[in-house]
Short mmCIF file of C-alpha atoms and ligand atoms in Angstrom, two decimals:
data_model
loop_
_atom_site.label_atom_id
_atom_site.label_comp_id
_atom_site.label_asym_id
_atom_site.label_seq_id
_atom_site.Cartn_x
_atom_site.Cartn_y
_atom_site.Cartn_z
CA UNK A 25 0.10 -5.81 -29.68
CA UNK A 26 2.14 -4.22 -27.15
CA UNK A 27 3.44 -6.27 -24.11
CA UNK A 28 0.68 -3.77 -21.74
CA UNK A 29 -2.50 -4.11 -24.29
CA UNK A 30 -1.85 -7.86 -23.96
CA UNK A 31 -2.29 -7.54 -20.12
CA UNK A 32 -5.11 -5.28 -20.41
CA UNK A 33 -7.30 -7.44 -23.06
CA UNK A 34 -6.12 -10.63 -20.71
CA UNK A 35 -7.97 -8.84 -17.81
CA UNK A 36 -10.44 -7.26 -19.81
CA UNK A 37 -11.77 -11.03 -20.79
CA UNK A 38 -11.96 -12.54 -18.33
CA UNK A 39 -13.43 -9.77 -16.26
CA UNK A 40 -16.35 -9.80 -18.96
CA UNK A 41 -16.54 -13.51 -18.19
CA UNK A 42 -17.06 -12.73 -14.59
CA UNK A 43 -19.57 -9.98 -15.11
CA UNK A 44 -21.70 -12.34 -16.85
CA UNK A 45 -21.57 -15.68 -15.08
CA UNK A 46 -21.62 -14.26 -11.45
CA UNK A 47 -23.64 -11.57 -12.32
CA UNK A 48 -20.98 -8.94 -10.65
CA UNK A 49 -19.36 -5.43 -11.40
CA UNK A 50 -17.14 -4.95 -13.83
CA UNK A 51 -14.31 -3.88 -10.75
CA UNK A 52 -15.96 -7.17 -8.76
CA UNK A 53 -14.73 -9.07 -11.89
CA UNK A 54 -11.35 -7.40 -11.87
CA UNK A 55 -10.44 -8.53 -8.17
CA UNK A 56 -11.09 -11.75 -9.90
CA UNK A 57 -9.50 -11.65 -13.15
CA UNK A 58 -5.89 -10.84 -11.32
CA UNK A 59 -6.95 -13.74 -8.91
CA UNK A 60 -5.98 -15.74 -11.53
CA UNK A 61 -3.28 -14.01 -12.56
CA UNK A 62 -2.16 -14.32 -9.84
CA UNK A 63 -2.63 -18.38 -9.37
CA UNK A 64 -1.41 -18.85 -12.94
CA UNK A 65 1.90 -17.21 -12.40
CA UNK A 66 3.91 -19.03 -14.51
CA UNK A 67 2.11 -18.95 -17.43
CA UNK A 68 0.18 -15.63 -17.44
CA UNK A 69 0.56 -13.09 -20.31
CA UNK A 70 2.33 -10.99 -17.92
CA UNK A 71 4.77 -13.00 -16.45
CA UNK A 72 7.75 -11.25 -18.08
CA UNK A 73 5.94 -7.70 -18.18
CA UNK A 74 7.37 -4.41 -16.58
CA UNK A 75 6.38 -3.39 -13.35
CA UNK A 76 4.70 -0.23 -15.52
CA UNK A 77 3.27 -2.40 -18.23
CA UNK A 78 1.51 -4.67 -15.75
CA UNK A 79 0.37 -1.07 -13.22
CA UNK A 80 -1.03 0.36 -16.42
CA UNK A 81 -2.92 -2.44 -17.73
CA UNK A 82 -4.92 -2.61 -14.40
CA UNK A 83 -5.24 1.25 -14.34
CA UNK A 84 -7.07 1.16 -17.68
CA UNK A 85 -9.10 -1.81 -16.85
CA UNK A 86 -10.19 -0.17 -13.49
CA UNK A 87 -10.95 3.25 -15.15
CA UNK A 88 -13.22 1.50 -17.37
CA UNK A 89 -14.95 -0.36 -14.11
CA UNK A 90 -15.30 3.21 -12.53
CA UNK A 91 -16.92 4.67 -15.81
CA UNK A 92 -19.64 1.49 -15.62
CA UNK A 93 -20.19 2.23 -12.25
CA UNK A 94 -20.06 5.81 -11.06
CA UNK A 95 -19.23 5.97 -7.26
CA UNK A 96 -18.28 9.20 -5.82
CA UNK A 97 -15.43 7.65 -3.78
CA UNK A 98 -14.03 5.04 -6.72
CA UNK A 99 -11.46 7.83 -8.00
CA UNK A 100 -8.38 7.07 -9.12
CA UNK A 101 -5.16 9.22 -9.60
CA UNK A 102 -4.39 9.56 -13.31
CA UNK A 103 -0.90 9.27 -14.46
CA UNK A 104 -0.02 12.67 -15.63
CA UNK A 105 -0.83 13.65 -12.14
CA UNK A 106 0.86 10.73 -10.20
CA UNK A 107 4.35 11.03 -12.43
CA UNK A 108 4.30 15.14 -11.40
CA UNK A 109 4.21 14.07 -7.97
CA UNK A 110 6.88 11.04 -8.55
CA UNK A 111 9.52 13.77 -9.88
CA UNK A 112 8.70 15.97 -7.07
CA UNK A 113 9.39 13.26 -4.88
CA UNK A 114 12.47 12.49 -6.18
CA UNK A 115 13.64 16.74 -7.00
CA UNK A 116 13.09 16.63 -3.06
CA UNK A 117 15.06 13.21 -1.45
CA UNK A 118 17.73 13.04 -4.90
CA UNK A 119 20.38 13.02 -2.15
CA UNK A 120 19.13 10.67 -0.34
CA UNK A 121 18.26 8.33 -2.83
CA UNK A 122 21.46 8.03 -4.08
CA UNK A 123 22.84 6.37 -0.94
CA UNK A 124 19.71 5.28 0.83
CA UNK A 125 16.02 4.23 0.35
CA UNK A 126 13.12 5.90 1.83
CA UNK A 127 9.68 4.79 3.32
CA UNK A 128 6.53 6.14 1.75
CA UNK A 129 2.88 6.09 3.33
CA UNK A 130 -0.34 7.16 1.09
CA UNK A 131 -3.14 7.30 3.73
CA UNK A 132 -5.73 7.71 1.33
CA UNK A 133 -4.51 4.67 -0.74
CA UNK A 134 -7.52 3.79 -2.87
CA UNK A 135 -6.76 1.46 -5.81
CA UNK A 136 -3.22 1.97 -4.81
CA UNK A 137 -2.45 3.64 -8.55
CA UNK A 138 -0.72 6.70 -7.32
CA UNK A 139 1.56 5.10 -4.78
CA UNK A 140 2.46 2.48 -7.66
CA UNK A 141 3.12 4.87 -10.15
CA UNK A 142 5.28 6.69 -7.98
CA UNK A 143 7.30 3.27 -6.17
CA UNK A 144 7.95 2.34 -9.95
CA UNK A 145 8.91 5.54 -10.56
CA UNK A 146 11.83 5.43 -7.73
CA UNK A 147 12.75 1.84 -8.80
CA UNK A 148 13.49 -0.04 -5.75
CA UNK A 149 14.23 2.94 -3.23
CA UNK A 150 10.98 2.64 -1.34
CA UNK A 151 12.21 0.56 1.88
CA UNK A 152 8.84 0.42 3.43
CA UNK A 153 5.41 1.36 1.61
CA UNK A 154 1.99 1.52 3.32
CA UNK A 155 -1.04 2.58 2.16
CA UNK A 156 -4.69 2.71 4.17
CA UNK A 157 -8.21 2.93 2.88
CA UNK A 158 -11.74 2.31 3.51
CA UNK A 159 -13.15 1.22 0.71
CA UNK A 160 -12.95 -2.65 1.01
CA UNK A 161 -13.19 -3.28 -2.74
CA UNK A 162 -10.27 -0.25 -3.67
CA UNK A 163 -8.11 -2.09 -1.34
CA UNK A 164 -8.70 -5.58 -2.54
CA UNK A 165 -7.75 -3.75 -6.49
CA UNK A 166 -4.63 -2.09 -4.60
CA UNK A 167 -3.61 -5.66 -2.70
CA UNK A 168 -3.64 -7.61 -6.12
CA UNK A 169 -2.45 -5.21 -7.80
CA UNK A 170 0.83 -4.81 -5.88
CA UNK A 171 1.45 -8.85 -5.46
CA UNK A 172 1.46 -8.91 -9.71
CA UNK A 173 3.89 -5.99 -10.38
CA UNK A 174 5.95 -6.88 -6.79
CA UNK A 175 5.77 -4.20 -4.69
CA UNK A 176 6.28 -4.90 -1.52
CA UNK A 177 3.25 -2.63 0.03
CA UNK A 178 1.73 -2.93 3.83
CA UNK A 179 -2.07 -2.04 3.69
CA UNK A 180 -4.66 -1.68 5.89
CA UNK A 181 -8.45 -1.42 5.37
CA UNK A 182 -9.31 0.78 8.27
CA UNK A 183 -10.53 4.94 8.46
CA UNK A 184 -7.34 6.90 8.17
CA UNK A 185 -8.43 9.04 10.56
CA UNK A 186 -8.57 6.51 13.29
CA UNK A 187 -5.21 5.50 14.97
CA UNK A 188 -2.93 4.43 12.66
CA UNK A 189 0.01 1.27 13.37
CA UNK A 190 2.59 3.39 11.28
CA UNK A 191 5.68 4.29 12.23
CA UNK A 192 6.96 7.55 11.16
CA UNK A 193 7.85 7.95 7.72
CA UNK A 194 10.48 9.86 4.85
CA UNK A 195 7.34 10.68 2.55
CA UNK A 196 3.35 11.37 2.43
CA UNK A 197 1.86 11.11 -1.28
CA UNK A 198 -1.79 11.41 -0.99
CA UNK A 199 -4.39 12.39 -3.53
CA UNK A 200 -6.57 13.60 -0.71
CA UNK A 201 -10.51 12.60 -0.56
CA UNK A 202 -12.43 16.00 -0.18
CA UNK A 203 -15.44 16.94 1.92
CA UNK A 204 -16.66 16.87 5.24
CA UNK A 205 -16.00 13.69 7.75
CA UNK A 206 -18.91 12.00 9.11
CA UNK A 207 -17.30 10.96 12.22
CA UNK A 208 -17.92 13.83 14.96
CA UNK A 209 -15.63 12.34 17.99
CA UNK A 210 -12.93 10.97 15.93
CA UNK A 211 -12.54 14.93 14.68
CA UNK A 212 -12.69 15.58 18.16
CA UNK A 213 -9.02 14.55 18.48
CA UNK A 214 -7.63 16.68 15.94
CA UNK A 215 -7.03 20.19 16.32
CA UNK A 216 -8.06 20.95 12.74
CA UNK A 217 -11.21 19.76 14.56
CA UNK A 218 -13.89 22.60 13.01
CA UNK A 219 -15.36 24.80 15.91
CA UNK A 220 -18.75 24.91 14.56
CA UNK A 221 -20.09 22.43 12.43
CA UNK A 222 -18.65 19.53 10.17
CA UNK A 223 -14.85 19.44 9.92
CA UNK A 224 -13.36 18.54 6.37
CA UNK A 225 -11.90 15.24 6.40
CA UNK A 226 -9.05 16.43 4.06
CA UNK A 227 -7.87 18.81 6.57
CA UNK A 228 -7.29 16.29 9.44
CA UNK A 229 -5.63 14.07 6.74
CA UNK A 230 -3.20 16.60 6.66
CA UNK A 231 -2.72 16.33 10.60
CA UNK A 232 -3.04 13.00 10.59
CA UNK A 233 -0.24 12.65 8.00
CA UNK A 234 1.83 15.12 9.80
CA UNK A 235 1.76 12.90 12.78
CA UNK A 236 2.84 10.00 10.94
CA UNK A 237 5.88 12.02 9.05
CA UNK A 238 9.49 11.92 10.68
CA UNK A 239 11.03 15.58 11.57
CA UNK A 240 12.41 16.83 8.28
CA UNK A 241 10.22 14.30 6.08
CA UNK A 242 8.24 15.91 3.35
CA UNK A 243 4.53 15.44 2.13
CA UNK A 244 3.50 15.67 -0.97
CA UNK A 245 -1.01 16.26 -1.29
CA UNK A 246 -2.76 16.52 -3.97
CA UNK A 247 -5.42 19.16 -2.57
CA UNK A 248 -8.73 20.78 -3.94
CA UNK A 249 -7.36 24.43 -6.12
CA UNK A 250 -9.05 25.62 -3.46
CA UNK A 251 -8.21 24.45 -0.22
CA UNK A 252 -6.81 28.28 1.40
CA UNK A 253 -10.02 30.19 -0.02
CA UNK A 254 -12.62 28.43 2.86
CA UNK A 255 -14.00 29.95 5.54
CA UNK A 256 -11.79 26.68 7.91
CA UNK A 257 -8.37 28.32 5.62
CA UNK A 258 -7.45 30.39 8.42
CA UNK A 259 -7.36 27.91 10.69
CA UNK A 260 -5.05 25.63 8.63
CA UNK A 261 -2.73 28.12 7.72
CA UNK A 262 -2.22 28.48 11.41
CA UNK A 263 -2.22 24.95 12.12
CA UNK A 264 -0.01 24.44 9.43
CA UNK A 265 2.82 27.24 10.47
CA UNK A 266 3.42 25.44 13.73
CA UNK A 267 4.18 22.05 12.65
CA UNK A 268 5.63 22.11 8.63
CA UNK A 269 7.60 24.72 6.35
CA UNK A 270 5.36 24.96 2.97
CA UNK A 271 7.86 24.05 0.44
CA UNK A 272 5.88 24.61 -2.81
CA UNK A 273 2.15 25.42 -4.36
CA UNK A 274 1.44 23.98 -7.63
CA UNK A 275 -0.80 24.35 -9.35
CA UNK A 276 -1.60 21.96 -11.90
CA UNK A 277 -3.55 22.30 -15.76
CA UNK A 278 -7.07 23.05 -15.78
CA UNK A 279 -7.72 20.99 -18.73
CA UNK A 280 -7.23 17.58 -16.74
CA UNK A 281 -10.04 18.20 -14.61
CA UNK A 282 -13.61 17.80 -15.34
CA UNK A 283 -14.76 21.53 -14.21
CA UNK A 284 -13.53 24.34 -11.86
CA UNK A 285 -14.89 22.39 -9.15
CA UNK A 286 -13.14 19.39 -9.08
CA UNK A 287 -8.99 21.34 -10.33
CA UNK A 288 -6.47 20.70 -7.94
CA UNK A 289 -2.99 21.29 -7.05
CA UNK A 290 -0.35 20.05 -4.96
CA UNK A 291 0.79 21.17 -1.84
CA UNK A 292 4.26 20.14 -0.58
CA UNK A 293 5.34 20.09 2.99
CA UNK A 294 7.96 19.63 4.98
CA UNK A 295 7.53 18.78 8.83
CA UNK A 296 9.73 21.55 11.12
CA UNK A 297 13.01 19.70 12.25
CA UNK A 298 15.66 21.77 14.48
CA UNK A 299 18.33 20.36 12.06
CA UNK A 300 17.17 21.72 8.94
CA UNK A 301 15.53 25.38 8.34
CA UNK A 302 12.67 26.56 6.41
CA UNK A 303 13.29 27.16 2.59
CA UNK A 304 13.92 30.37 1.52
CA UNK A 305 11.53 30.84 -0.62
CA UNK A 306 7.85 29.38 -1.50
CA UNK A 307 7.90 27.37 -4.85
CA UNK A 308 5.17 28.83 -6.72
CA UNK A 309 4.63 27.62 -10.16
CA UNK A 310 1.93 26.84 -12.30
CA UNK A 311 2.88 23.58 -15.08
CA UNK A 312 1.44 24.63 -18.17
CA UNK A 313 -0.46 21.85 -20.57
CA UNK A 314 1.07 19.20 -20.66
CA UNK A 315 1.18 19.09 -24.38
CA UNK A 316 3.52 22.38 -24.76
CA UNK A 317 6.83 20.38 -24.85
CA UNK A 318 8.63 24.35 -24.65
CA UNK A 319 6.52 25.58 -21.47
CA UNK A 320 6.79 22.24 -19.70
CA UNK A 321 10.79 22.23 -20.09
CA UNK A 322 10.79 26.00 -18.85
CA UNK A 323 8.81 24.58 -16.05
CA UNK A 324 11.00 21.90 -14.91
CA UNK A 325 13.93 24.51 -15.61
CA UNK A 326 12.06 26.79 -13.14
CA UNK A 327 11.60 23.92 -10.10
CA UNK A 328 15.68 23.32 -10.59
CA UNK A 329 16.56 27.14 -10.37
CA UNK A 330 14.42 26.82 -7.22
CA UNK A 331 16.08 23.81 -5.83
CA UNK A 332 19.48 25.29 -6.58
CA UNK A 333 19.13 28.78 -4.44
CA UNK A 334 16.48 27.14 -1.76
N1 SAM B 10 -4.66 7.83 -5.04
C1 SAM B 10 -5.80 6.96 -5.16
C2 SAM B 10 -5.64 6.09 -6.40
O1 SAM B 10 -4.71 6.30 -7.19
O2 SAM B 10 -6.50 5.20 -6.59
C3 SAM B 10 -7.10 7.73 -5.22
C4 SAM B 10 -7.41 8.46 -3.97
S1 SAM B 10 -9.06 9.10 -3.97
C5 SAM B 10 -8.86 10.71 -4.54
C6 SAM B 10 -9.33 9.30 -2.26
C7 SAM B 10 -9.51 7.98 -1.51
O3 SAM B 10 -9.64 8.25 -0.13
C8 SAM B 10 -10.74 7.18 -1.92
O4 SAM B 10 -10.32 5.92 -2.34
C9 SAM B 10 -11.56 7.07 -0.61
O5 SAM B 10 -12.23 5.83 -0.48
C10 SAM B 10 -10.47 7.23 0.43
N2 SAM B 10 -10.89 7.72 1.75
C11 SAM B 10 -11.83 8.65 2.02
N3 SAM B 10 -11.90 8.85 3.35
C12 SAM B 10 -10.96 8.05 3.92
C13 SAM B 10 -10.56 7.81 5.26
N4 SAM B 10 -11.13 8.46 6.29
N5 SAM B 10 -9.59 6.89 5.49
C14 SAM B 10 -9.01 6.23 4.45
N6 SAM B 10 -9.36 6.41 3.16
C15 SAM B 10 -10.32 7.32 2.90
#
């Protein structure tokens, strides 16, 4: 058995233990499960595991919780899309990371699965990590989960859209929660505030997220496919014009989404800084399926052509 299907079937048993004798969720029984991972530390099956093996295990033992127990928050970034946004991330700061580290902030943390994917993926360059969410039991999954593979994470179990204690950072990733926000005077203080009616809570992420970026830091969102076809679009694209240079549209495979409603894509930013200037051109790509080794190459051939003259 492979060093990550030992972790998984480790978690997996125990959390059926915990189902049964406390009469809990499946992703109740998790949080415990890597409880004791955690207080067995010397002797648990993953001990000497990569960060990855350890990050994966969890992921497929949460997945399965969210399948027993469908919640229309309890989403989770899948791999395929958090490793696209992990190269992005490091196509965008290579320069940087060479010399230097960078500080990363997912505001829409959840079980903390896309921020891991992509911290692992950067090896040690992430300075300062922070993540925020509301859901108490995502958090809990995230907290545990980034004590066992050591990543040194900061999070907060508070509404993103309320003030934030972050400083500025280098990087946003966010796989952004869609739909409208139920909290009327918190929207109030956003200027993606909607003039009439409810104002979509993934819109004043993006403000939100803006605020919390340095000048010249870049944000990387997973958005809805459709997120400049609404009737609030205009709006953003204004909003958007005065604060951050779109750097690239992507849009991602249609086959790893469920239906037409739920495709996204990702939207990379970069907040205006007097220093730099806006790129010359708009990435805009589409990566084919995944499985078409030729069309993917030609698509990360495409992304470097577009690095090279931006
Ligand atoms: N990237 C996450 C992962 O890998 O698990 C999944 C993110 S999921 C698409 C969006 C998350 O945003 C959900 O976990 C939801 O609970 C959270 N969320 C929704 N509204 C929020 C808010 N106002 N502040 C903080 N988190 C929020």
């Amino acid at each position: 058995m492979e060093k990550f299907e030992q972790i998984f079937s480790y978690i997996n048993e125990k959390t059926i233990n915990y189902e049964q004798s406390e009469n809990i969720s499946f992703l109740d029984g998790i949080l415990l499960a890597l409880e004791d991972a955690l207080e067995e530390k010397e002797t648990w099956v993953g001990k000497d595991a990569t960060k990855e093996d350890i990050r994966k295990a969890i992921q497929i033992a949460i997945l399965k919780g969210m399948r027993k127990t469908s919640q229309p928050n309890h989403q989770m970034t899948p791999d395929t899309l958090g490793l696209l946004v992990g190269y992005f991330v490091e196509q965008f700061f290579e320069v940087h990371l060479k010399q230097n580290e960078i500080s990363i902030l997912d505001p829409a943390v959840g079980t903390g699965n896309l921020l891991f994917t992509v911290m692992n993926l950067l090896n040690g360059k992430v300075s300062a990590a922070t993540g925020i969410e509301v859901d108490e039991l995502l958090i809990r999954l995230a907290a545990d989960t980034a004590e066992l593979i050591e990543q040194p994470v900061l999070l907060y179990h508070q509404d993103a859209l309320q003030k934030m204690l972050v400083d500025p950072v280098d990087a946003v990733v966010c796989d952004l929660p869609v739909g409208y926000y139920p909290n009327e005077d918190v929207a109030l203080d956003y200027e993606l505030c909607a003039h009439e009616g409810m104002s979509y809570a993934h819109h004043l992420l993006i403000e939100q997220s803006i605020n919390h970026t340095k000048e010249g830091g870049l944000l990387f969102f997973l958005i809805p496919a459709n997120l400049f076809e609404t009737e609030q679009a205009k709006e953003l694209h204004k909003f958007l014009k005065t604060q951050v240079w779109i750097q690239a549209v992507i849009q991602l495979p249609e086959n790893l989404f469920a239906s037409k409603a739920h495709e996204k894509s990702m939207l990379i930013l970069q907040k205006q800084s007097k220093q730099l200037r806006a790129p010359r051109e708009v990435l805009l790509a589409k990566v084919p399926n995944m499985s078409n080794k030729q069309a993917l190459s030609m698509f990360f051939e495409k992304v470097q052509m577009w690095k090279e003259n931006k």
